[in-house]
């Protein structure tokens, strides 16, 4: 992980008044990335649709906790680093 990307995440968290933690709810990720819930769902589904050998660059990996989707902090940082210039 890039230190620059970590700093960017910290700034976004601070701006949105979200505490840094290991796992985020979809609404928090939408606020951080300034995207709609539909766009977030599409990004997560894009990662899920991969066959596992190569994740699409744009896909954002998530996991389910019951019926609820969650995104890990490290996954979010890696996604931002991969998609920095898009």
mmCIF file of N, CA and C in Angstrom:
data_model
loop_
_atom_site.group_PDB
_atom_site.id
_atom_site.type_symbol
_atom_site.label_atom_id
_atom_site.label_comp_id
_atom_site.label_asym_id
_atom_site.label_seq_id
_atom_site.Cartn_x
_atom_site.Cartn_y
_atom_site.Cartn_z
ATOM 1 N N UNK A 1 0.825 -1.181 0.000
ATOM 2 C CA UNK A 1 0.000 0.000 0.000
ATOM 3 C C UNK A 1 0.869 1.245 0.000
ATOM 4 N N UNK A 2 0.439 2.184 -0.733
ATOM 5 C CA UNK A 2 1.157 3.436 -0.838
ATOM 6 C C UNK A 2 0.833 4.346 0.347
ATOM 7 N N UNK A 3 1.856 4.967 0.879
ATOM 8 C CA UNK A 3 1.650 5.911 1.986
ATOM 9 C C UNK A 3 0.796 7.084 1.523
ATOM 10 N N UNK A 4 0.972 7.486 0.261
ATOM 11 C CA UNK A 4 0.183 8.573 -0.314
ATOM 12 C C UNK A 4 -1.306 8.214 -0.325
ATOM 13 N N UNK A 5 -1.611 6.980 -0.688
ATOM 14 C CA UNK A 5 -3.002 6.535 -0.718
ATOM 15 C C UNK A 5 -3.574 6.468 0.689
ATOM 16 N N UNK A 6 -2.791 6.006 1.647
ATOM 17 C CA UNK A 6 -3.233 5.982 3.047
ATOM 18 C C UNK A 6 -3.556 7.394 3.530
ATOM 19 N N UNK A 7 -2.720 8.353 3.152
ATOM 20 C CA UNK A 7 -2.962 9.740 3.546
ATOM 21 C C UNK A 7 -4.245 10.264 2.910
ATOM 22 N N UNK A 8 -4.479 9.876 1.665
ATOM 23 C CA UNK A 8 -5.698 10.310 0.980
ATOM 24 C C UNK A 8 -6.934 9.740 1.678
ATOM 25 N N UNK A 9 -6.885 8.462 2.036
ATOM 26 C CA UNK A 9 -8.003 7.832 2.751
ATOM 27 C C UNK A 9 -8.231 8.538 4.084
ATOM 28 N N UNK A 10 -7.157 8.810 4.810
ATOM 29 C CA UNK A 10 -7.289 9.494 6.098
ATOM 30 C C UNK A 10 -7.944 10.864 5.929
ATOM 31 N N UNK A 11 -7.568 11.587 4.875
ATOM 32 C CA UNK A 11 -8.168 12.902 4.618
ATOM 33 C C UNK A 11 -9.653 12.770 4.286
ATOM 34 N N UNK A 12 -10.002 11.770 3.476
ATOM 35 C CA UNK A 12 -11.412 11.543 3.138
ATOM 36 C C UNK A 12 -12.216 11.173 4.381
ATOM 37 N N UNK A 13 -11.652 10.299 5.212
ATOM 38 C CA UNK A 13 -12.333 9.905 6.449
ATOM 39 C C UNK A 13 -12.566 11.121 7.343
ATOM 40 N N UNK A 14 -11.553 11.938 7.484
ATOM 41 C CA UNK A 14 -11.666 13.132 8.317
ATOM 42 C C UNK A 14 -12.726 14.080 7.751
ATOM 43 N N UNK A 15 -12.708 14.297 6.441
ATOM 44 C CA UNK A 15 -13.664 15.206 5.803
ATOM 45 C C UNK A 15 -15.105 14.739 5.986
ATOM 46 N N UNK A 16 -15.311 13.439 5.997
ATOM 47 C CA UNK A 16 -16.661 12.886 6.138
ATOM 48 C C UNK A 16 -16.996 12.521 7.582
ATOM 49 N N UNK A 17 -16.073 12.820 8.502
ATOM 50 C CA UNK A 17 -16.280 12.535 9.928
ATOM 51 C C UNK A 17 -16.584 11.055 10.180
ATOM 52 N N UNK A 18 -15.798 10.194 9.526
ATOM 53 C CA UNK A 18 -15.924 8.742 9.683
ATOM 54 C C UNK A 18 -14.654 8.252 10.373
ATOM 55 N N UNK A 19 -14.818 7.464 11.420
ATOM 56 C CA UNK A 19 -13.653 6.914 12.113
ATOM 57 C C UNK A 19 -12.980 5.848 11.258
ATOM 58 N N UNK A 20 -11.655 5.837 11.313
ATOM 59 C CA UNK A 20 -10.899 4.801 10.604
ATOM 60 C C UNK A 20 -11.074 3.483 11.348
ATOM 61 N N UNK A 21 -11.423 2.441 10.609
ATOM 62 C CA UNK A 21 -11.557 1.113 11.207
ATOM 63 C C UNK A 21 -11.284 0.048 10.159
ATOM 64 N N UNK A 22 -11.350 -1.183 10.547
ATOM 65 C CA UNK A 22 -10.987 -2.294 9.662
ATOM 66 C C UNK A 22 -12.017 -2.537 8.566
ATOM 67 N N UNK A 23 -13.293 -2.240 8.843
ATOM 68 C CA UNK A 23 -14.377 -2.561 7.911
ATOM 69 C C UNK A 23 -15.362 -1.397 7.855
ATOM 70 N N UNK A 24 -15.851 -1.102 6.638
ATOM 71 C CA UNK A 24 -16.806 -0.007 6.439
ATOM 72 C C UNK A 24 -18.117 -0.515 5.859
ATOM 73 N N UNK A 25 -19.192 0.190 6.186
ATOM 74 C CA UNK A 25 -20.502 -0.093 5.612
ATOM 75 C C UNK A 25 -20.589 0.577 4.242
ATOM 76 N N UNK A 26 -21.476 0.092 3.370
ATOM 77 C CA UNK A 26 -21.601 0.671 2.030
ATOM 78 C C UNK A 26 -21.875 2.176 2.031
ATOM 79 N N UNK A 27 -22.731 2.639 2.913
ATOM 80 C CA UNK A 27 -23.036 4.069 2.958
ATOM 81 C C UNK A 27 -21.807 4.913 3.242
ATOM 82 N N UNK A 28 -20.935 4.403 4.091
ATOM 83 C CA UNK A 28 -19.700 5.119 4.410
ATOM 84 C C UNK A 28 -18.782 5.171 3.195
ATOM 85 N N UNK A 29 -18.677 4.062 2.489
ATOM 86 C CA UNK A 29 -17.819 4.023 1.296
ATOM 87 C C UNK A 29 -18.381 4.950 0.221
ATOM 88 N N UNK A 30 -19.690 4.987 0.069
ATOM 89 C CA UNK A 30 -20.313 5.902 -0.895
ATOM 90 C C UNK A 30 -19.971 7.351 -0.557
ATOM 91 N N UNK A 31 -20.043 7.698 0.715
ATOM 92 C CA UNK A 31 -19.698 9.060 1.131
ATOM 93 C C UNK A 31 -18.228 9.359 0.864
ATOM 94 N N UNK A 32 -17.350 8.406 1.177
ATOM 95 C CA UNK A 32 -15.913 8.618 0.977
ATOM 96 C C UNK A 32 -15.570 8.821 -0.491
ATOM 97 N N UNK A 33 -16.151 7.986 -1.345
ATOM 98 C CA UNK A 33 -15.822 8.022 -2.771
ATOM 99 C C UNK A 33 -16.719 8.965 -3.557
ATOM 100 N N UNK A 34 -17.755 9.479 -2.889
ATOM 101 C CA UNK A 34 -18.742 10.359 -3.523
ATOM 102 C C UNK A 34 -19.377 9.686 -4.739
ATOM 103 N N UNK A 35 -19.866 8.472 -4.477
ATOM 104 C CA UNK A 35 -20.558 7.704 -5.507
ATOM 105 C C UNK A 35 -21.920 7.273 -4.968
ATOM 106 N N UNK A 36 -22.788 6.875 -5.862
ATOM 107 C CA UNK A 36 -24.123 6.433 -5.464
ATOM 108 C C UNK A 36 -24.074 4.986 -4.976
ATOM 109 N N UNK A 37 -25.076 4.574 -4.210
ATOM 110 C CA UNK A 37 -25.151 3.169 -3.804
ATOM 111 C C UNK A 37 -25.199 2.220 -5.001
ATOM 112 N N UNK A 38 -25.847 2.644 -6.078
ATOM 113 C CA UNK A 38 -25.911 1.811 -7.285
ATOM 114 C C UNK A 38 -24.520 1.607 -7.874
ATOM 115 N N UNK A 39 -23.737 2.672 -7.942
ATOM 116 C CA UNK A 39 -22.374 2.562 -8.473
ATOM 117 C C UNK A 39 -21.523 1.657 -7.592
ATOM 118 N N UNK A 40 -21.653 1.794 -6.281
ATOM 119 C CA UNK A 40 -20.894 0.926 -5.374
ATOM 120 C C UNK A 40 -21.274 -0.533 -5.588
ATOM 121 N N UNK A 41 -22.558 -0.807 -5.694
ATOM 122 C CA UNK A 41 -23.011 -2.188 -5.918
ATOM 123 C C UNK A 41 -22.429 -2.723 -7.225
ATOM 124 N N UNK A 42 -22.419 -1.899 -8.269
ATOM 125 C CA UNK A 42 -21.863 -2.332 -9.555
ATOM 126 C C UNK A 42 -20.368 -2.625 -9.441
ATOM 127 N N UNK A 43 -19.639 -1.794 -8.706
ATOM 128 C CA UNK A 43 -18.203 -2.034 -8.513
ATOM 129 C C UNK A 43 -17.965 -3.343 -7.769
ATOM 130 N N UNK A 44 -18.779 -3.597 -6.746
ATOM 131 C CA UNK A 44 -18.638 -4.836 -5.974
ATOM 132 C C UNK A 44 -19.013 -6.050 -6.821
ATOM 133 N N UNK A 45 -20.067 -5.921 -7.607
ATOM 134 C CA UNK A 45 -20.478 -7.026 -8.473
ATOM 135 C C UNK A 45 -19.441 -7.296 -9.551
ATOM 136 N N UNK A 46 -18.772 -6.260 -10.021
ATOM 137 C CA UNK A 46 -17.708 -6.427 -11.012
ATOM 138 C C UNK A 46 -16.581 -7.286 -10.445
ATOM 139 N N UNK A 47 -16.223 -7.055 -9.194
ATOM 140 C CA UNK A 47 -15.180 -7.868 -8.551
ATOM 141 C C UNK A 47 -15.658 -9.300 -8.352
ATOM 142 N N UNK A 48 -16.940 -9.472 -8.011
ATOM 143 C CA UNK A 48 -17.496 -10.810 -7.786
ATOM 144 C C UNK A 48 -17.601 -11.608 -9.077
ATOM 145 N N UNK A 49 -17.786 -10.924 -10.200
ATOM 146 C CA UNK A 49 -17.980 -11.621 -11.471
ATOM 147 C C UNK A 49 -16.682 -12.161 -12.053
ATOM 148 N N UNK A 50 -15.551 -11.753 -11.491
ATOM 149 C CA UNK A 50 -14.265 -12.242 -11.970
ATOM 150 C C UNK A 50 -14.120 -13.721 -11.634
ATOM 151 N N UNK A 51 -13.374 -14.433 -12.464
ATOM 152 C CA UNK A 51 -13.172 -15.869 -12.231
ATOM 153 C C UNK A 51 -12.121 -16.145 -11.157
ATOM 154 N N UNK A 52 -11.552 -15.103 -10.584
ATOM 155 C CA UNK A 52 -10.573 -15.280 -9.513
ATOM 156 C C UNK A 52 -9.136 -15.229 -9.991
ATOM 157 N N UNK A 53 -8.889 -15.521 -11.267
ATOM 158 C CA UNK A 53 -7.520 -15.507 -11.763
ATOM 159 C C UNK A 53 -7.014 -14.085 -11.964
ATOM 160 N N UNK A 54 -7.919 -13.180 -12.312
ATOM 161 C CA UNK A 54 -7.527 -11.783 -12.462
ATOM 162 C C UNK A 54 -8.727 -10.903 -12.158
ATOM 163 N N UNK A 55 -8.608 -10.115 -11.112
ATOM 164 C CA UNK A 55 -9.690 -9.215 -10.732
ATOM 165 C C UNK A 55 -9.687 -8.019 -11.672
ATOM 166 N N UNK A 56 -10.862 -7.609 -12.138
ATOM 167 C CA UNK A 56 -10.907 -6.387 -12.940
ATOM 168 C C UNK A 56 -10.376 -5.217 -12.120
ATOM 169 N N UNK A 57 -9.651 -4.359 -12.754
ATOM 170 C CA UNK A 57 -9.032 -3.228 -12.072
ATOM 171 C C UNK A 57 -10.071 -2.376 -11.342
ATOM 172 N N UNK A 58 -11.231 -2.203 -11.953
ATOM 173 C CA UNK A 58 -12.245 -1.323 -11.402
ATOM 174 C C UNK A 58 -13.044 -1.971 -10.279
ATOM 175 N N UNK A 59 -13.055 -3.299 -10.216
ATOM 176 C CA UNK A 59 -13.877 -3.994 -9.235
ATOM 177 C C UNK A 59 -13.417 -3.745 -7.806
ATOM 178 N N UNK A 60 -14.381 -3.570 -6.903
ATOM 179 C CA UNK A 60 -14.092 -3.339 -5.490
ATOM 180 C C UNK A 60 -14.566 -4.556 -4.705
ATOM 181 N N UNK A 61 -13.622 -5.292 -4.160
ATOM 182 C CA UNK A 61 -13.967 -6.513 -3.424
ATOM 183 C C UNK A 61 -14.682 -6.168 -2.124
ATOM 184 N N UNK A 62 -15.654 -7.002 -1.798
ATOM 185 C CA UNK A 62 -16.414 -6.829 -0.564
ATOM 186 C C UNK A 62 -16.760 -8.212 -0.030
ATOM 187 N N UNK A 63 -17.356 -8.234 1.145
ATOM 188 C CA UNK A 63 -17.839 -9.507 1.677
ATOM 189 C C UNK A 63 -19.198 -9.262 2.310
ATOM 190 N N UNK A 64 -19.907 -10.337 2.522
ATOM 191 C CA UNK A 64 -21.240 -10.239 3.120
ATOM 192 C C UNK A 64 -21.179 -10.687 4.574
ATOM 193 N N UNK A 65 -21.886 -9.951 5.398
ATOM 194 C CA UNK A 65 -22.063 -10.275 6.805
ATOM 195 C C UNK A 65 -23.570 -10.418 6.979
ATOM 196 N N UNK A 66 -24.055 -11.643 6.870
ATOM 197 C CA UNK A 66 -25.498 -11.851 6.782
ATOM 198 C C UNK A 66 -25.967 -11.326 5.438
ATOM 199 N N UNK A 67 -26.914 -10.409 5.466
ATOM 200 C CA UNK A 67 -27.407 -9.796 4.225
ATOM 201 C C UNK A 67 -26.724 -8.468 3.932
ATOM 202 N N UNK A 68 -25.741 -8.110 4.737
ATOM 203 C CA UNK A 68 -25.116 -6.799 4.632
ATOM 204 C C UNK A 68 -23.730 -6.894 4.001
ATOM 205 N N UNK A 69 -23.470 -6.000 3.070
ATOM 206 C CA UNK A 69 -22.170 -5.933 2.400
ATOM 207 C C UNK A 69 -21.221 -5.096 3.251
ATOM 208 N N UNK A 70 -19.956 -5.480 3.283
ATOM 209 C CA UNK A 70 -18.926 -4.736 4.001
ATOM 210 C C UNK A 70 -17.672 -4.653 3.133
ATOM 211 N N UNK A 71 -16.910 -3.575 3.305
ATOM 212 C CA UNK A 71 -15.674 -3.366 2.551
ATOM 213 C C UNK A 71 -14.546 -3.138 3.559
ATOM 214 N N UNK A 72 -13.490 -3.922 3.438
ATOM 215 C CA UNK A 72 -12.346 -3.796 4.346
ATOM 216 C C UNK A 72 -11.527 -2.549 4.015
ATOM 217 N N UNK A 73 -10.937 -1.965 5.051
ATOM 218 C CA UNK A 73 -10.100 -0.776 4.877
ATOM 219 C C UNK A 73 -8.969 -1.052 3.883
ATOM 220 N N UNK A 74 -8.274 -2.154 4.068
ATOM 221 C CA UNK A 74 -7.138 -2.469 3.186
ATOM 222 C C UNK A 74 -7.590 -2.644 1.739
ATOM 223 N N UNK A 75 -8.764 -3.210 1.539
ATOM 224 C CA UNK A 75 -9.310 -3.375 0.189
ATOM 225 C C UNK A 75 -9.599 -2.020 -0.439
ATOM 226 N N UNK A 76 -10.151 -1.115 0.346
ATOM 227 C CA UNK A 76 -10.460 0.228 -0.145
ATOM 228 C C UNK A 76 -9.188 0.978 -0.525
ATOM 229 N N UNK A 77 -8.158 0.873 0.302
ATOM 230 C CA UNK A 77 -6.881 1.528 0.008
ATOM 231 C C UNK A 77 -6.281 0.962 -1.276
ATOM 232 N N UNK A 78 -6.279 -0.355 -1.412
ATOM 233 C CA UNK A 78 -5.735 -0.984 -2.625
ATOM 234 C C UNK A 78 -6.529 -0.582 -3.859
ATOM 235 N N UNK A 79 -7.853 -0.512 -3.735
ATOM 236 C CA UNK A 79 -8.698 -0.123 -4.867
ATOM 237 C C UNK A 79 -8.370 1.306 -5.298
ATOM 238 N N UNK A 80 -8.237 2.204 -4.321
ATOM 239 C CA UNK A 80 -7.891 3.589 -4.660
ATOM 240 C C UNK A 80 -6.530 3.670 -5.339
ATOM 241 N N UNK A 81 -5.561 2.910 -4.863
ATOM 242 C CA UNK A 81 -4.227 2.919 -5.467
ATOM 243 C C UNK A 81 -4.276 2.414 -6.910
ATOM 244 N N UNK A 82 -5.059 1.354 -7.158
ATOM 245 C CA UNK A 82 -5.169 0.796 -8.514
ATOM 246 C C UNK A 82 -5.887 1.736 -9.470
ATOM 247 N N UNK A 83 -6.831 2.496 -8.961
ATOM 248 C CA UNK A 83 -7.692 3.312 -9.812
ATOM 249 C C UNK A 83 -7.432 4.804 -9.649
ATOM 250 N N UNK A 84 -6.282 5.138 -9.170
ATOM 251 C CA UNK A 84 -5.929 6.526 -8.865
ATOM 252 C C UNK A 84 -6.092 7.468 -10.055
ATOM 253 N N UNK A 85 -5.709 7.058 -11.230
ATOM 254 C CA UNK A 85 -5.673 7.958 -12.389
ATOM 255 C C UNK A 85 -6.856 7.800 -13.325
ATOM 256 N N UNK A 86 -7.925 7.222 -12.835
ATOM 257 C CA UNK A 86 -9.083 7.040 -13.723
ATOM 258 C C UNK A 86 -10.091 8.125 -13.517
#
